[in-house]
XYZ file of C-alpha atoms in Angstrom:
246
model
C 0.000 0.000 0.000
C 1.569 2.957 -1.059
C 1.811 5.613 1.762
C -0.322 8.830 2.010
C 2.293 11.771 1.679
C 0.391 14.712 3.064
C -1.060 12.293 6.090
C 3.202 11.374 6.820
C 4.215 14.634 6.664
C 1.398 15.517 9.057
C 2.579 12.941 11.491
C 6.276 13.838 11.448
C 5.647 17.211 11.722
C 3.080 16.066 15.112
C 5.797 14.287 16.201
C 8.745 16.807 15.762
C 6.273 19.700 17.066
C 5.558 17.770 20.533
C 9.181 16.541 21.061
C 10.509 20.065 20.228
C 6.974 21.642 22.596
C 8.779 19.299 25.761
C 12.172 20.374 25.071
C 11.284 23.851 25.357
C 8.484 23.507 28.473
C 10.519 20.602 30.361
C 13.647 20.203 29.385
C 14.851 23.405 31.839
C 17.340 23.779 28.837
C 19.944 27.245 29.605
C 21.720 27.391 26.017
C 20.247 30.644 24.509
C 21.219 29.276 21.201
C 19.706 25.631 21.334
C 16.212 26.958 23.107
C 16.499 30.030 19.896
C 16.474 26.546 17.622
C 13.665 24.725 19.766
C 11.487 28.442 19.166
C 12.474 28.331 15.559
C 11.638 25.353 14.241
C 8.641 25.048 16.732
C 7.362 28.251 14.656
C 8.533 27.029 11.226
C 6.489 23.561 11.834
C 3.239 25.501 12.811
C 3.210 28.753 10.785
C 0.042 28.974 8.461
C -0.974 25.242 9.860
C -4.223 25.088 11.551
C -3.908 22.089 12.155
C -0.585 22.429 14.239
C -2.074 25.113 16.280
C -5.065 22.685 17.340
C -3.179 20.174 17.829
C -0.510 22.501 20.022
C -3.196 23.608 21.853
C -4.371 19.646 22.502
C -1.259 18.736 24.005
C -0.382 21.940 25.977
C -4.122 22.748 27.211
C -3.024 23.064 31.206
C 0.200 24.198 31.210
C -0.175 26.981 28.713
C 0.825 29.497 31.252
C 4.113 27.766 31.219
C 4.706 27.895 27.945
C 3.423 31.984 27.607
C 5.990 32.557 30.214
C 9.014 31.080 28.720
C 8.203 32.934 25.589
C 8.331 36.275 27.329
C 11.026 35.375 29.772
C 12.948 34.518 26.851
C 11.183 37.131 24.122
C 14.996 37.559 22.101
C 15.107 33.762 21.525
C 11.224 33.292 20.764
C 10.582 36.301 18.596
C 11.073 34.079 15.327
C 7.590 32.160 17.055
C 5.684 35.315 18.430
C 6.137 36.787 14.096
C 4.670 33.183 13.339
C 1.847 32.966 15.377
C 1.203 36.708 14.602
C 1.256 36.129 11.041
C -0.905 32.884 11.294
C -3.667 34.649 13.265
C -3.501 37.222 11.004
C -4.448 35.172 8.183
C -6.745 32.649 9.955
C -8.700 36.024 10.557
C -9.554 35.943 6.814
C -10.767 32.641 6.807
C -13.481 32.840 8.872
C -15.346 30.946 6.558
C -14.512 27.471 7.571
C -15.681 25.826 11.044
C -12.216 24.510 11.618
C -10.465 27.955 11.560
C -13.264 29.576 13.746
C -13.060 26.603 16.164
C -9.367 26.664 16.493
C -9.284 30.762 16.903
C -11.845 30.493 19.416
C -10.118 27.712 21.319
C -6.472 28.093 20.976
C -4.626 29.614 23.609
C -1.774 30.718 22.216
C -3.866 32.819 18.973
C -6.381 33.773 22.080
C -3.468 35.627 23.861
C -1.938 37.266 20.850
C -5.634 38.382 19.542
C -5.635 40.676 22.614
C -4.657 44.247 21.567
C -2.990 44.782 24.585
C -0.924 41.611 24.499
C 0.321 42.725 20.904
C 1.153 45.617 22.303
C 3.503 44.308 24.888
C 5.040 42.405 22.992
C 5.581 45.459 20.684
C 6.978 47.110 23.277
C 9.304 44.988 24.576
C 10.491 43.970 20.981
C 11.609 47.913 20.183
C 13.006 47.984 23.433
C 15.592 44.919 22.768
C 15.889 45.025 19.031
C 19.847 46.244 19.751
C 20.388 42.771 20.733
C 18.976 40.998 17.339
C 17.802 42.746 14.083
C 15.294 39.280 14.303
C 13.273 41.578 16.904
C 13.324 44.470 14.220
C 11.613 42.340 11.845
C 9.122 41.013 13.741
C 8.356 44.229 15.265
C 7.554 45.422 11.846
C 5.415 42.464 11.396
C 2.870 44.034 14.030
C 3.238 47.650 12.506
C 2.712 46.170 9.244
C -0.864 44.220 9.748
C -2.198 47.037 12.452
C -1.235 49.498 9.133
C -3.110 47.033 6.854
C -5.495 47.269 9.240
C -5.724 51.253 9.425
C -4.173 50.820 13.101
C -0.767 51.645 12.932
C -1.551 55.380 14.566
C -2.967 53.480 17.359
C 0.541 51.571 17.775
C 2.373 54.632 17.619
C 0.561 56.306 19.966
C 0.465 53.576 22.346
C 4.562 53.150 22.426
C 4.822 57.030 23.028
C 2.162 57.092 25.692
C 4.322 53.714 27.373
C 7.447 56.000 27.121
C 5.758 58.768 28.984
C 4.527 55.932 31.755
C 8.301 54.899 32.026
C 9.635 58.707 32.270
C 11.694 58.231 28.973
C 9.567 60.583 27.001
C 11.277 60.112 23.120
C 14.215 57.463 24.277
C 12.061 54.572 22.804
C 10.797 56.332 19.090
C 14.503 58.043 18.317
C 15.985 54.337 19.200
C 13.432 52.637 16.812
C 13.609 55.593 13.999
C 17.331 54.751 13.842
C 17.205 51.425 13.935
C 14.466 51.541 10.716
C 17.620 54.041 9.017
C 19.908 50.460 9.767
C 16.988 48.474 8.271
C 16.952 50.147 5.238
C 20.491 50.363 4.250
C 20.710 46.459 5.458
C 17.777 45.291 3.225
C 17.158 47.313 0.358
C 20.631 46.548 -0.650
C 20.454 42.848 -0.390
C 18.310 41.140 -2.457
C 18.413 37.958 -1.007
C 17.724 39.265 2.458
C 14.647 41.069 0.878
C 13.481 37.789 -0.810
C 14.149 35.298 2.537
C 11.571 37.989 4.402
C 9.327 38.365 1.398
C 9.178 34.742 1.507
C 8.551 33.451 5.564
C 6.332 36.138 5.859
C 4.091 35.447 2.875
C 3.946 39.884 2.581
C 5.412 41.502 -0.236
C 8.725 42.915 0.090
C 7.288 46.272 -1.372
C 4.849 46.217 1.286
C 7.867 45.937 3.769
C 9.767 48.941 1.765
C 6.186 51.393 2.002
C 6.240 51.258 5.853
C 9.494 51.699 7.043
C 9.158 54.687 4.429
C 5.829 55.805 6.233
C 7.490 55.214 9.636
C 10.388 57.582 8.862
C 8.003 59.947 7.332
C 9.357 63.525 7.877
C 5.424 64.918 7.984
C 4.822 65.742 11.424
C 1.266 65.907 10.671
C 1.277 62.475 9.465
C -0.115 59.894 12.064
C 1.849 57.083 10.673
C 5.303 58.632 11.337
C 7.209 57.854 14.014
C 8.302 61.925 14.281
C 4.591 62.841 14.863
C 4.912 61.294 18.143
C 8.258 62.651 19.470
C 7.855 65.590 21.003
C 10.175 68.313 19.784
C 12.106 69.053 23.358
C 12.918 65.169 23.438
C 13.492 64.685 19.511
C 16.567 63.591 18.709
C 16.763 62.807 14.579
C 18.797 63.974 12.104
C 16.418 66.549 10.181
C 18.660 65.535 6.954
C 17.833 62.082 7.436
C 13.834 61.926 7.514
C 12.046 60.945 4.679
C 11.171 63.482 1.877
């Protein structure tokens, strides 16, 4: 009897998700570098697969708490898995349509907690706040700008991180930071065409689409609500005039 490919694949990929699900949750593993891999390939195996994420959700039904707190204890190693299950709620939202996807949204902790504005959010803010340490964090902090934009929400975001500056008495430290960084992202990306294609590609958005906000973001239109300047205030601004975007 010949063997039914998609149904294999399926079962590997059940098999490598749970063993790689333990190693992270039980294994009490300390090497930033093999628990980075664990996060990963954990978010490779269930990005875009509804099927993953119910059966995730099957296996770690009690101790999901567990699990949320390693990935924010450890947010610079699990980033890689916080852009995939953003990017998978994201589009299970458009496929409301079938029973399955509405089932699994409705059920699944881990697309529960990141459906949560203010969850997003946090992990927004925390992501600008160590993107020094990996340009990873950059990118997946521009996959949340990206979909609240899509979403005629990126103002919201903006304003949010500049009110959370305010509540942490760094009024513009956070914005300037993340402005300069986008400067880095551009010359890194728009350069290197194989770096454009790898996030065009694992993202499943179009690298143009990546281009258009950073360009929005470093608007130099103060009147703009989509630019990061419109939200430092001008005693706590710190960017090179000559360096906004026309």
């Amino acid at each position: 009897m010949k063997a039914n490919i998609p149904e294999v694949e399926a079962l590997v990929n059940t098999d490598r998700s749970l063993h790689i699900l333990f190693c992270i949750i039980d294994s009490g593993c300390t090497s930033r570098d093999v628990l980075q891999s664990y996060f990963d390939l954990l978010g490779e195996l269930m990005k875009f697969n509804i099927d993953a994420f119910k059966r995730f959700n099957k296996y770690v039904n009690t101790p999901e708490k567990t699990f949320l707190t390693q990935i924010n204890s450890s947010l610079v190693d699990s980033n890689m898995l916080v852009r995939c299950i953003t990017l998978s709620l994201d589009r299970f939202e458009s496929q409301t349509e079938d029973v399955k996807v509405v089932e699994v949204l409705s059920e699944c902790c881990l697309l529960s907690y990141m459906a949560k504005v203010e969850n997003r959010l946090a992990f927004l803010f925390r992501l600008v706040n160590i993107i020094n340490e990996n340009v990873s964090c950059l990118n997946t902090s521009l996959v949340v700008l990206m979909l609240a934009r899509r979403k005629a929400k990126l103002p919201f975001y903006l304003n949010a991180l500049r009110e959370k500056e305010y509540a942490e008495k760094y009024p513009g430290c956070l914005l300037n930071n993340f402005h300069n960084l986008l400067r880095f992202w551009q010359r890194h990306y728009l350069n290197k065409d194989k770096d454009s294609t790898c996030l065009e590609n694992s993202s499943c958005i179009p690298f143009s689409y990546w281009k258009e906000t950073v360009s929005v973001l470093l608007g130099s239109d103060r009147t703009s609500l989509c630019a990061i300047a419109s939200y430092i205030d001008e005693p706590y601004m710190d960017l090179d005039k000559d360096l906004l975007e026309d």
